[in-house]
CSV table of C-alpha atoms and ligand atoms in Angstrom, one decimal:
chain,number,residue,atom,x,y,z
A,280,MET,CA,96.3,-20.7,207.6
A,281,ILE,CA,98.4,-21.0,204.8
A,282,LYS,CA,101.9,-21.0,205.6
A,283,ALA,CA,105.1,-20.9,203.8
A,284,ILE,CA,106.0,-24.4,202.5
A,285,ARG,CA,108.3,-26.3,204.8
A,286,GLY,CA,112.2,-25.7,204.1
A,287,THR,CA,111.2,-22.4,202.8
A,288,ARG,CA,111.3,-19.4,205.0
A,289,ASP,CA,110.4,-15.4,205.2
A,290,LEU,CA,113.6,-13.0,205.9
A,291,LEU,CA,112.2,-10.3,208.3
A,292,PRO,CA,113.4,-6.8,209.4
A,293,PRO,CA,116.0,-6.8,211.0
A,294,ASP,CA,117.5,-9.7,209.7
A,295,THR,CA,117.1,-8.3,206.3
A,296,ASP,CA,119.4,-5.2,207.2
A,297,LEU,CA,122.4,-7.5,208.1
A,298,TRP,CA,121.2,-10.0,204.8
A,299,ASN,CA,121.7,-6.4,202.8
A,300,ARG,CA,124.7,-5.5,204.9
A,301,VAL,CA,126.5,-8.6,203.6
A,302,GLU,CA,125.4,-8.0,200.2
A,303,ALA,CA,126.6,-4.3,199.6
A,304,LYS,CA,129.6,-6.0,201.6
A,305,VAL,CA,130.0,-9.0,198.9
A,306,ARG,CA,129.4,-6.5,195.7
A,307,ASP,CA,132.1,-3.8,197.2
A,308,VAL,CA,135.0,-6.8,197.4
A,309,PHE,CA,133.9,-8.7,194.2
A,310,ALA,CA,134.0,-5.3,192.0
A,311,ARG,CA,137.5,-4.0,193.6
A,312,TYR,CA,138.4,-7.8,192.0
A,313,ASN,CA,137.0,-6.9,189.1
A,314,PHE,CA,134.0,-9.2,189.5
A,315,HIS,CA,131.1,-8.3,187.0
A,316,GLU,CA,127.4,-9.6,188.1
A,317,ILE,CA,125.6,-12.3,185.7
A,318,ARG,CA,121.8,-13.1,186.3
A,319,THR,CA,120.5,-16.4,185.1
A,320,PRO,CA,116.9,-18.0,185.2
A,321,VAL,CA,115.7,-19.5,188.2
A,322,PHE,CA,115.2,-22.5,186.0
A,323,GLU,CA,116.5,-24.6,183.6
A,324,ASP,CA,116.8,-27.5,181.2
A,325,THR,CA,117.1,-30.5,183.6
A,326,SER,CA,119.4,-32.0,181.7
A,327,LEU,CA,122.1,-29.2,182.4
A,328,PHE,CA,122.4,-30.2,186.1
A,329,SER,CA,121.9,-34.2,185.5
A,330,ARG,CA,125.2,-33.7,183.0
A,331,SER,CA,126.9,-30.9,185.0
A,332,VAL,CA,126.9,-31.7,188.6
A,333,GLY,CA,126.4,-35.6,188.3
A,334,GLU,CA,123.7,-38.4,187.6
A,335,ASP,CA,125.0,-40.2,190.8
A,336,THR,CA,125.1,-37.1,192.8
A,337,ASP,CA,122.3,-36.7,195.7
A,338,ILE,CA,121.4,-33.4,194.4
A,339,VAL,CA,120.1,-35.2,190.8
A,340,THR,CA,119.2,-38.0,192.7
A,341,LYS,CA,116.5,-37.1,195.4
A,342,GLU,CA,117.1,-33.2,195.4
A,343,MET,CA,115.8,-31.6,192.5
A,344,PHE,CA,112.6,-29.7,192.0
A,345,THR,CA,111.7,-31.2,188.6
A,346,TRP,CA,108.4,-31.2,186.5
A,347,ASP,CA,107.1,-31.7,183.1
A,348,ASP,CA,106.4,-28.2,181.7
A,349,LYS,CA,103.6,-28.6,179.2
A,350,GLY,CA,103.6,-26.9,176.3
A,351,ARG,CA,101.0,-24.0,175.7
A,352,ALA,CA,100.8,-24.3,172.2
A,353,ALA,CA,100.6,-27.6,169.8
A,354,SER,CA,103.6,-25.9,168.4
A,355,GLU,CA,105.5,-25.5,172.1
A,356,LYS,CA,107.0,-29.3,173.1
A,357,SER,CA,106.9,-30.3,176.6
A,358,GLN,CA,110.1,-29.9,178.3
A,359,SER,CA,111.6,-31.0,182.0
A,360,LEU,CA,112.2,-28.1,183.9
A,361,THR,CA,114.2,-27.8,187.1
A,362,LEU,CA,114.8,-25.1,190.1
A,363,ARG,CA,118.1,-24.6,190.0
A,364,PRO,CA,119.8,-26.4,192.9
A,365,GLU,CA,123.4,-24.6,192.1
A,366,ASN,CA,124.1,-21.8,189.9
A,367,THR,CA,127.6,-22.5,188.5
A,368,ALA,CA,125.6,-25.0,185.4
A,369,GLY,CA,123.9,-21.8,184.6
A,370,VAL,CA,126.7,-19.7,184.1
A,371,VAL,CA,128.9,-22.1,182.0
A,372,ARG,CA,125.8,-22.6,180.0
A,373,ALA,CA,125.4,-18.5,179.3
A,374,TYR,CA,129.3,-18.6,178.9
A,375,ILE,CA,128.4,-21.9,176.1
A,376,GLU,CA,125.6,-19.3,174.9
A,377,HIS,CA,126.8,-16.4,173.9
A,378,GLY,CA,129.8,-17.3,173.2
A,379,LEU,CA,131.4,-15.6,175.9
A,380,ASP,CA,134.9,-17.5,175.3
A,381,LYS,CA,134.9,-15.4,172.2
A,382,ARG,CA,135.8,-12.1,174.3
A,383,GLY,CA,139.4,-13.6,174.6
A,384,THR,CA,139.6,-12.5,178.4
A,385,LEU,CA,139.1,-14.4,181.4
A,386,GLN,CA,135.6,-13.5,182.8
A,387,LYS,CA,134.9,-12.7,186.4
A,388,LEU,CA,131.4,-13.7,187.1
A,389,TYR,CA,129.3,-13.4,190.6
A,390,TYR,CA,125.8,-13.8,191.2
A,391,ILE,CA,123.5,-14.0,194.3
A,392,GLY,CA,120.2,-15.9,194.5
A,393,PRO,CA,118.0,-18.4,195.6
A,394,GLN,CA,118.8,-21.8,194.9
A,395,PHE,CA,116.5,-25.1,195.5
A,396,ARG,CA,117.1,-28.4,196.9
A,397,ARG,CA,114.6,-31.3,198.3
A,398,GLU,CA,116.5,-31.5,201.4
A,399,ARG,CA,115.7,-32.6,205.0
A,400,PRO,CA,115.3,-28.9,206.7
A,401,GLN,CA,117.1,-28.6,209.4
A,402,LYS,CA,118.7,-25.5,210.9
A,403,GLY,CA,121.4,-24.4,208.4
A,404,ARG,CA,119.3,-26.4,205.7
A,405,TYR,CA,116.6,-25.3,203.6
A,406,ARG,CA,114.7,-26.1,200.4
A,407,GLN,CA,115.2,-22.7,199.3
A,408,PHE,CA,118.4,-21.2,200.2
A,409,TYR,CA,120.8,-18.6,199.2
A,410,GLN,CA,124.3,-18.5,197.4
A,411,ILE,CA,126.5,-15.7,196.8
A,412,GLY,CA,128.7,-17.4,194.3
A,413,ALA,CA,131.5,-16.4,191.8
A,414,GLU,CA,133.4,-18.0,189.1
A,415,ILE,CA,136.8,-17.0,187.0
A,416,ILE,CA,136.4,-19.0,183.5
A,417,GLY,CA,137.9,-18.6,180.3
A,418,PRO,CA,140.2,-19.8,177.4
A,419,PRO,CA,143.4,-21.0,178.8
A,420,SER,CA,145.6,-18.7,176.8
A,421,ALA,CA,143.5,-16.2,179.2
A,422,GLY,CA,145.4,-17.8,182.1
A,423,SER,CA,142.1,-19.9,183.2
A,424,GLU,CA,144.0,-22.8,184.4
A,425,SER,CA,146.7,-21.2,186.3
A,426,PRO,CA,146.9,-22.0,189.9
A,427,ALA,CA,146.9,-18.1,190.7
A,428,ARG,CA,143.6,-18.2,189.8
A,429,ASP,CA,142.9,-20.9,192.7
A,430,ALA,CA,144.9,-18.2,195.1
A,431,GLU,CA,143.3,-15.1,193.8
A,432,VAL,CA,139.7,-16.2,194.5
A,433,LEU,CA,140.7,-17.8,198.2
A,434,GLU,CA,142.4,-15.1,198.9
A,435,MET,CA,139.4,-12.8,198.0
A,436,LEU,CA,137.4,-14.9,200.2
A,437,ALA,CA,139.3,-14.6,203.4
A,438,THR,CA,139.3,-11.0,202.2
A,439,LEU,CA,135.9,-10.9,202.3
A,440,LEU,CA,135.1,-13.2,206.1
A,441,ASP,CA,137.5,-10.7,207.5
A,442,GLU,CA,135.7,-7.8,206.0
A,443,LEU,CA,132.3,-9.0,207.2
A,444,GLY,CA,133.9,-9.3,210.5
A,445,LEU,CA,133.6,-13.4,210.8
A,446,ARG,CA,136.6,-14.6,212.6
A,447,GLY,CA,135.6,-18.3,213.0
A,448,TRP,CA,136.4,-19.5,209.7
A,449,THR,CA,138.9,-22.3,208.4
A,450,LEU,CA,139.8,-23.3,205.2
A,451,GLN,CA,139.8,-26.7,204.2
A,452,LEU,CA,141.5,-27.6,201.0
A,453,ASN,CA,142.3,-30.3,199.0
A,454,SER,CA,142.9,-31.7,195.1
A,455,VAL,CA,141.1,-34.3,193.1
A,456,GLY,CA,143.2,-34.4,190.7
A,457,CYS,CA,142.6,-34.4,187.2
A,458,ALA,CA,139.4,-36.8,185.5
A,459,ALA,CA,142.8,-39.7,184.8
A,460,ASP,CA,143.8,-39.2,188.5
A,461,ARG,CA,140.3,-39.5,189.4
A,462,ALA,CA,139.8,-42.5,187.0
A,463,ARG,CA,142.9,-44.3,189.3
A,464,TYR,CA,141.7,-43.3,192.6
A,465,ASN,CA,138.0,-44.5,191.6
A,466,GLN,CA,139.6,-48.0,190.7
A,467,ALA,CA,141.4,-48.1,193.5
A,468,LEU,CA,138.4,-47.3,196.0
A,469,ARG,CA,136.3,-49.5,193.9
A,470,ASP,CA,139.0,-52.1,195.2
A,471,ALA,CA,139.2,-51.4,198.6
A,472,LEU,CA,135.3,-51.4,198.9
A,473,LYS,CA,134.6,-54.7,197.7
A,474,PRO,CA,135.1,-56.7,200.8
A,475,VAL,CA,133.9,-54.3,203.0
A,476,VAL,CA,130.6,-52.4,201.2
A,477,ALA,CA,128.2,-54.9,202.6
A,478,THR,CA,128.4,-53.8,206.0
A,479,MET,CA,127.8,-50.0,204.3
A,480,CYS,CA,124.5,-47.9,204.1
A,481,ALA,CA,122.4,-48.4,200.3
A,482,ASP,CA,123.9,-45.3,199.0
A,483,CYS,CA,127.4,-46.5,199.6
A,484,GLN,CA,126.7,-50.0,198.0
A,485,ARG,CA,125.3,-48.4,195.0
A,486,ARG,CA,128.2,-45.7,194.5
A,487,SER,CA,131.0,-48.7,195.1
A,488,GLU,CA,130.0,-49.5,192.0
A,489,THR,CA,128.9,-46.2,189.8
A,490,ASN,CA,131.1,-43.7,191.3
A,491,PRO,CA,133.0,-45.0,194.5
A,492,LEU,CA,134.2,-41.5,195.1
A,493,ARG,CA,130.8,-40.2,196.1
A,494,VAL,CA,131.2,-42.6,199.4
A,495,LEU,CA,133.4,-40.2,201.0
A,496,ASP,CA,130.4,-38.0,200.7
A,497,CYS,CA,128.5,-40.7,203.2
A,498,LYS,CA,127.3,-39.2,206.2
A,499,VAL,CA,125.9,-42.1,207.9
A,500,PRO,CA,127.6,-42.9,211.4
A,501,GLU,CA,128.5,-46.2,211.2
A,502,ASP,CA,130.4,-46.0,207.9
A,503,GLN,CA,132.7,-43.4,208.8
A,504,PRO,CA,135.2,-46.1,210.3
A,505,ILE,CA,135.4,-47.8,206.8
A,506,ILE,CA,135.8,-44.4,205.2
A,507,GLU,CA,138.7,-43.0,207.6
A,508,LYS,CA,140.6,-46.4,206.4
A,509,LEU,CA,140.1,-46.1,202.5
A,510,PRO,CA,143.1,-44.9,200.2
A,511,ARG,CA,143.9,-41.4,200.1
A,512,ILE,CA,143.6,-39.4,196.8
A,513,SER,CA,146.8,-37.6,197.2
A,514,GLN,CA,148.4,-40.8,196.5
A,515,TYR,CA,146.8,-40.9,192.9
A,516,LEU,CA,147.4,-37.4,191.4
A,517,ASP,CA,149.8,-37.0,188.9
A,518,GLU,CA,152.7,-34.9,188.8
A,519,PRO,CA,150.9,-31.5,186.8
A,520,CYS,CA,148.0,-32.0,189.6
A,521,ARG,CA,150.5,-32.0,192.1
A,522,GLU,CA,152.7,-29.1,191.2
A,523,ASN,CA,149.4,-27.3,190.7
A,524,PHE,CA,148.3,-28.2,194.2
A,525,ALA,CA,151.6,-27.0,195.4
A,526,ALA,CA,151.8,-24.1,193.4
A,527,VAL,CA,148.2,-23.0,195.2
A,528,ARG,CA,149.5,-23.9,198.6
A,529,ALA,CA,152.6,-21.9,198.3
A,530,MET,CA,150.9,-18.9,197.1
A,531,LEU,CA,148.5,-19.1,199.9
A,532,ALA,CA,151.2,-19.4,202.6
A,533,ALA,CA,153.0,-16.4,201.0
A,534,VAL,CA,150.1,-13.9,201.3
A,535,GLY,CA,149.3,-15.5,204.7
A,536,VAL,CA,145.9,-17.2,204.1
A,537,PRO,CA,145.8,-20.0,206.8
A,538,TYR,CA,144.6,-23.7,205.8
A,539,THR,CA,144.2,-27.4,206.3
A,540,ILE,CA,144.2,-30.0,204.0
A,541,ASN,CA,141.5,-32.3,204.2
A,542,GLU,CA,141.8,-35.2,201.8
A,543,ARG,CA,138.0,-36.2,202.5
A,544,MET,CA,137.0,-33.4,201.5
A,545,VAL,CA,135.6,-34.0,197.8
A,546,ARG,CA,132.8,-32.0,198.0
A,547,GLY,CA,129.4,-33.2,196.8
A,548,LEU,CA,129.2,-32.6,193.0
A,549,ASP,CA,131.2,-34.3,189.9
A,550,TYR,CA,132.6,-31.6,187.8
A,551,TYR,CA,135.2,-30.6,190.6
A,552,THR,CA,139.1,-31.0,189.3
A,553,ARG,CA,142.0,-30.1,191.3
A,554,THR,CA,141.6,-27.5,193.7
A,555,THR,CA,138.9,-28.2,196.1
A,556,PHE,CA,138.1,-26.0,199.1
A,557,GLU,CA,135.4,-25.2,202.2
A,558,PHE,CA,135.0,-22.6,204.5
A,559,THR,CA,133.9,-24.2,207.6
A,560,HIS,CA,132.7,-22.1,211.1
A,561,GLY,CA,132.5,-23.9,214.4
A,562,ASP,CA,129.3,-22.4,215.8
A,563,LEU,CA,127.4,-24.2,212.9
A,564,GLY,CA,127.1,-27.5,214.4
A,565,ALA,CA,126.0,-30.1,211.8
A,566,GLN,CA,125.7,-27.6,209.0
A,567,SER,CA,129.4,-26.5,209.2
A,568,ALA,CA,130.5,-25.5,205.4
A,569,VAL,CA,129.7,-21.7,204.9
A,570,LEU,CA,131.2,-22.1,201.7
A,571,GLY,CA,132.7,-24.7,198.9
A,572,GLY,CA,133.6,-24.7,195.7
A,573,GLY,CA,136.7,-25.7,193.3
A,574,ARG,CA,138.1,-25.6,190.0
A,575,TYR,CA,136.2,-27.2,187.0
A,576,ASP,CA,138.5,-27.6,184.0
A,577,GLY,CA,136.8,-29.9,181.2
A,578,LEU,CA,132.7,-28.6,182.4
A,579,SER,CA,132.3,-26.5,179.7
A,580,GLU,CA,133.2,-29.1,177.1
A,581,SER,CA,131.1,-31.5,179.1
A,582,LEU,CA,128.0,-29.2,178.1
A,583,ASP,CA,129.3,-29.2,174.3
A,584,GLY,CA,131.4,-25.9,175.0
A,585,PRO,CA,134.6,-24.9,173.8
A,586,LYS,CA,137.4,-25.4,176.5
A,587,ALA,CA,137.4,-23.2,179.3
A,588,PRO,CA,139.2,-24.2,182.5
A,589,GLY,CA,137.5,-22.6,185.4
A,590,ILE,CA,137.3,-22.2,189.0
A,591,GLY,CA,134.3,-21.1,191.3
A,592,PHE,CA,132.9,-20.8,194.3
A,593,ALA,CA,129.3,-20.8,196.6
A,594,ILE,CA,128.3,-19.0,199.6
A,595,GLY,CA,125.5,-20.4,201.6
A,596,GLU,CA,124.1,-17.1,202.4
A,597,ASP,CA,121.8,-18.3,204.9
A,598,ARG,CA,124.8,-20.0,206.7
A,599,LEU,CA,127.1,-17.0,206.4
A,600,ILE,CA,124.8,-15.2,208.4
A,601,LEU,CA,124.1,-17.4,211.0
A,602,ALA,CA,127.6,-17.3,211.4
A,603,LEU,CA,127.8,-13.4,211.9
A,604,GLN,CA,124.9,-13.8,214.0
A,605,ALA,CA,126.4,-16.4,216.0
A,606,GLU,CA,129.7,-14.1,216.5
A,607,GLY,CA,127.2,-11.4,217.7
A,608,VAL,CA,128.1,-9.3,214.6
A,609,THR,CA,124.6,-7.3,213.5
A,610,ALA,CA,123.7,-4.7,211.0
A,611,ASP,CA,124.1,-1.5,211.6
A,612,ALA,CA,121.3,0.4,210.1
A,613,PRO,CA,119.9,3.0,212.6
A,614,LEU,CA,117.3,5.4,212.2
A,615,ASP,CA,118.8,9.0,212.7
A,616,ALA,CA,115.5,11.0,213.2
A,617,TYR,CA,112.2,10.9,213.8
A,618,ILE,CA,110.0,14.0,212.6
A,619,ALA,CA,107.0,14.7,215.2
A,620,PRO,CA,104.3,17.4,213.5
A,621,LEU,CA,103.0,18.8,216.1
A,622,GLY,CA,99.0,20.3,215.6
A,623,ALA,CA,96.9,20.3,212.7
A,624,GLY,CA,97.9,21.2,209.8
A,625,MET,CA,101.5,20.4,210.2
A,626,ASN,CA,101.5,17.3,208.5
A,627,SER,CA,102.8,19.0,205.0
A,628,HIS,CA,105.4,21.4,206.6
A,629,ALA,CA,106.6,18.1,208.2
A,630,LEU,CA,106.8,16.2,205.0
A,631,ARG,CA,108.7,19.7,203.5
A,632,LEU,CA,111.3,19.1,206.4
A,633,ALA,CA,111.6,14.8,205.8
A,634,ARG,CA,112.0,15.5,201.9
A,635,GLU,CA,114.7,17.9,202.5
A,636,LEU,CA,116.8,15.5,205.2
A,637,ARG,CA,116.0,12.7,203.3
A,638,ARG,CA,117.4,13.8,200.0
A,639,ALA,CA,119.9,15.3,202.0
A,640,GLY,CA,120.9,11.6,203.1
A,641,VAL,CA,119.7,11.5,206.5
A,642,ARG,CA,117.6,8.6,207.9
A,643,ALA,CA,114.1,9.7,209.0
A,644,ASP,CA,110.8,8.5,209.9
A,645,LEU,CA,108.0,10.6,210.1
A,646,GLY,CA,105.0,10.6,212.5
A,647,ASP,CA,101.0,12.3,212.1
A,648,GLU,CA,99.9,15.6,213.3
A,649,SER,CA,96.9,13.8,215.0
A,650,PHE,CA,99.8,12.4,217.6
A,651,ARG,CA,99.8,14.2,221.1
A,652,LEU,CA,103.7,15.0,221.9
A,653,LYS,CA,104.2,11.8,224.2
A,654,LYS,CA,102.7,9.5,221.5
A,655,SER,CA,105.5,11.2,219.1
A,656,PHE,CA,107.9,10.2,221.6
A,657,GLU,CA,106.8,6.8,222.1
A,658,ALA,CA,107.2,6.4,218.5
A,659,ALA,CA,110.2,7.6,218.3
A,660,GLU,CA,111.8,5.8,220.8
A,661,LYS,CA,110.1,2.3,219.3
A,662,ALA,CA,111.2,3.6,215.9
A,663,ASP,CA,115.1,3.5,217.6
A,664,ALA,CA,115.2,7.0,216.4
A,665,ARG,CA,119.0,9.0,217.6
A,666,TYR,CA,116.8,12.3,217.3
A,667,ILE,CA,113.5,13.5,217.5
A,668,VAL,CA,112.5,16.5,215.4
A,669,ILE,CA,109.6,18.6,216.8
A,670,VAL,CA,107.5,20.5,213.5
A,671,GLY,CA,105.0,23.1,215.0
A,672,GLU,CA,103.4,26.3,213.9
A,673,ASN,CA,106.2,28.2,215.5
A,674,GLU,CA,109.2,26.4,214.5
A,675,VAL,CA,108.3,26.7,210.7
A,676,ALA,CA,107.7,30.1,210.8
A,677,GLY,CA,111.4,30.9,213.0
A,678,GLY,CA,113.2,28.3,210.7
A,679,GLN,CA,114.6,26.6,213.6
A,680,PHE,CA,113.3,23.4,214.7
A,681,SER,CA,113.9,21.6,218.7
A,682,VAL,CA,116.0,18.6,218.3
A,683,LYS,CA,115.7,16.6,221.2
A,684,GLU,CA,118.7,13.2,221.4
A,685,LEU,CA,116.6,10.6,222.9
A,686,ALA,CA,119.3,8.8,224.7
A,687,THR,CA,120.4,11.5,226.8
A,688,GLY,CA,117.4,13.8,226.4
A,689,LYS,CA,119.8,16.7,225.4
A,690,GLN,CA,117.6,19.0,223.4
A,691,GLU,CA,118.4,22.0,221.5
A,692,PRO,CA,117.5,24.3,218.5
A,693,ILE,CA,119.0,24.1,215.5
A,694,ALA,CA,118.8,26.1,212.3
A,695,ARG,CA,116.6,24.6,209.3
A,696,GLU,CA,120.2,25.0,207.0
A,697,SER,CA,122.2,22.8,210.0
A,698,LEU,CA,120.0,19.9,210.7
A,699,ALA,CA,120.6,17.7,207.7
A,700,GLU,CA,124.4,17.9,209.0
A,701,TYR,CA,123.2,17.7,212.5
A,702,LEU,CA,121.6,14.7,211.8
A,703,ARG,CA,123.3,12.9,209.6
A,704,ARG,CA,124.9,9.5,211.0
A,705,SER,CA,128.4,10.4,210.0
A,706,GLN,CA,128.2,13.5,212.3
B,134,AMP,P1,127.3,-26.8,197.0
B,134,AMP,O1,127.1,-26.3,196.4
B,134,AMP,O2,126.5,-28.1,197.5
B,134,AMP,O3,128.7,-26.8,197.1
B,134,AMP,O4,127.4,-25.3,198.5
B,134,AMP,C1,128.0,-24.6,198.5
B,134,AMP,C2,127.3,-23.8,200.0
B,134,AMP,O5,125.9,-23.7,199.8
B,134,AMP,C3,127.0,-24.4,201.4
B,134,AMP,O6,128.4,-24.7,201.8
B,134,AMP,C4,126.8,-24.2,202.2
B,134,AMP,O7,126.8,-23.0,202.5
B,134,AMP,C5,125.4,-23.9,201.2
B,134,AMP,N1,124.2,-24.6,201.0
B,134,AMP,C6,124.2,-25.6,200.0
B,134,AMP,N2,122.9,-26.2,200.4
B,134,AMP,C7,122.0,-25.7,201.3
B,134,AMP,C8,121.0,-25.8,201.7
B,134,AMP,N3,120.0,-26.9,201.7
B,134,AMP,N4,120.8,-24.8,203.0
B,134,AMP,C9,121.4,-23.7,203.4
B,134,AMP,N5,122.5,-24.0,202.6
B,134,AMP,C10,122.8,-24.8,201.2
């Protein structure tokens, strides 16, 4: 038997009802903040990710699904392609490619879609997973560098999670400074690591040379006491970065979004500058990050684009769903009515009635004239319908249908004209 590939999974009803509810809420909230959707390809030129995410990150060194794509015609060159491990790089590539900077305004873009990383699969960690992300990017003259944008994004996330009904989230906040700060901090880390790195894992040994910041991403338990004692990034921020971070924090306080400072949170991608953040959830165990993001001033230039500071985030939709389910949040998508044709020749009449009701906004499912009444009732119960509507010859002729509420057993005749209103959920 052929099975889904390790680390991938099928999403089935009723879980997909919750996925749809989440995505509908996301679109609703994002629209209220004036974000608009962007859809970029699922695969891109490999160098897009190595140049943006960073040569020495876990993603680029171990996790990308990359292949050499042979040209089909002699004129077509072979090319190294990669299934996107994240979507910010693709959005920034599209921003540059389509000259969105020429619009002169802030681009507030969002995406929903699958991402791919060859990670060790476990609960909350998959090789195909889904991200919901958003970016604010634009020329500095449009205000893209303002800490007000950081605060707006963080406040929007708090609102989104609140409106989804998620309670147990914590916002962890940090600033990784600008490129010059990080160069000084990397040097300080290199110096501090020198006497101890020989006892650390192979990744840390390599990174202490190439990109010491990435040592802070290390998850090896034996290395943690050493990492805890390393210098803190806050001591290396220059005055503008310090002021910027203070401004973000002041705005969050002003709107009442709670946060905690976590100086180890430097995020696993190289392109971040200044504000970085994660929202974690207590019920997710080892994979506690529901979402992560931050500012990426300089990313566009590193991809040969114009100066285009930006800030964005990616929600791990799989983990968001797990967190909601852990809190008992379910999708509310019940069936209003099960329509039961009773007797030979009643299928067309039932279909006509179902058509009227469905067009009037009723969620209805439809049986078959070959079913006996008992089987129709069983089918209605299995479908979790609130009402069953009997469509027999007499009902059609009289323009009145027998409607039974399954939970209470209450039954009454309802005129055809009033039926939709009677059955609709809002009722
Ligand atoms: P990142 O792009 O690494 O900043 O990740 C952003 C969010 O995506 C994380 O906080 C997770 O919620 C989610 N995520 C990242 N990798 C995976 C994965 N392999 N499986 C499921 N969710 C993931």
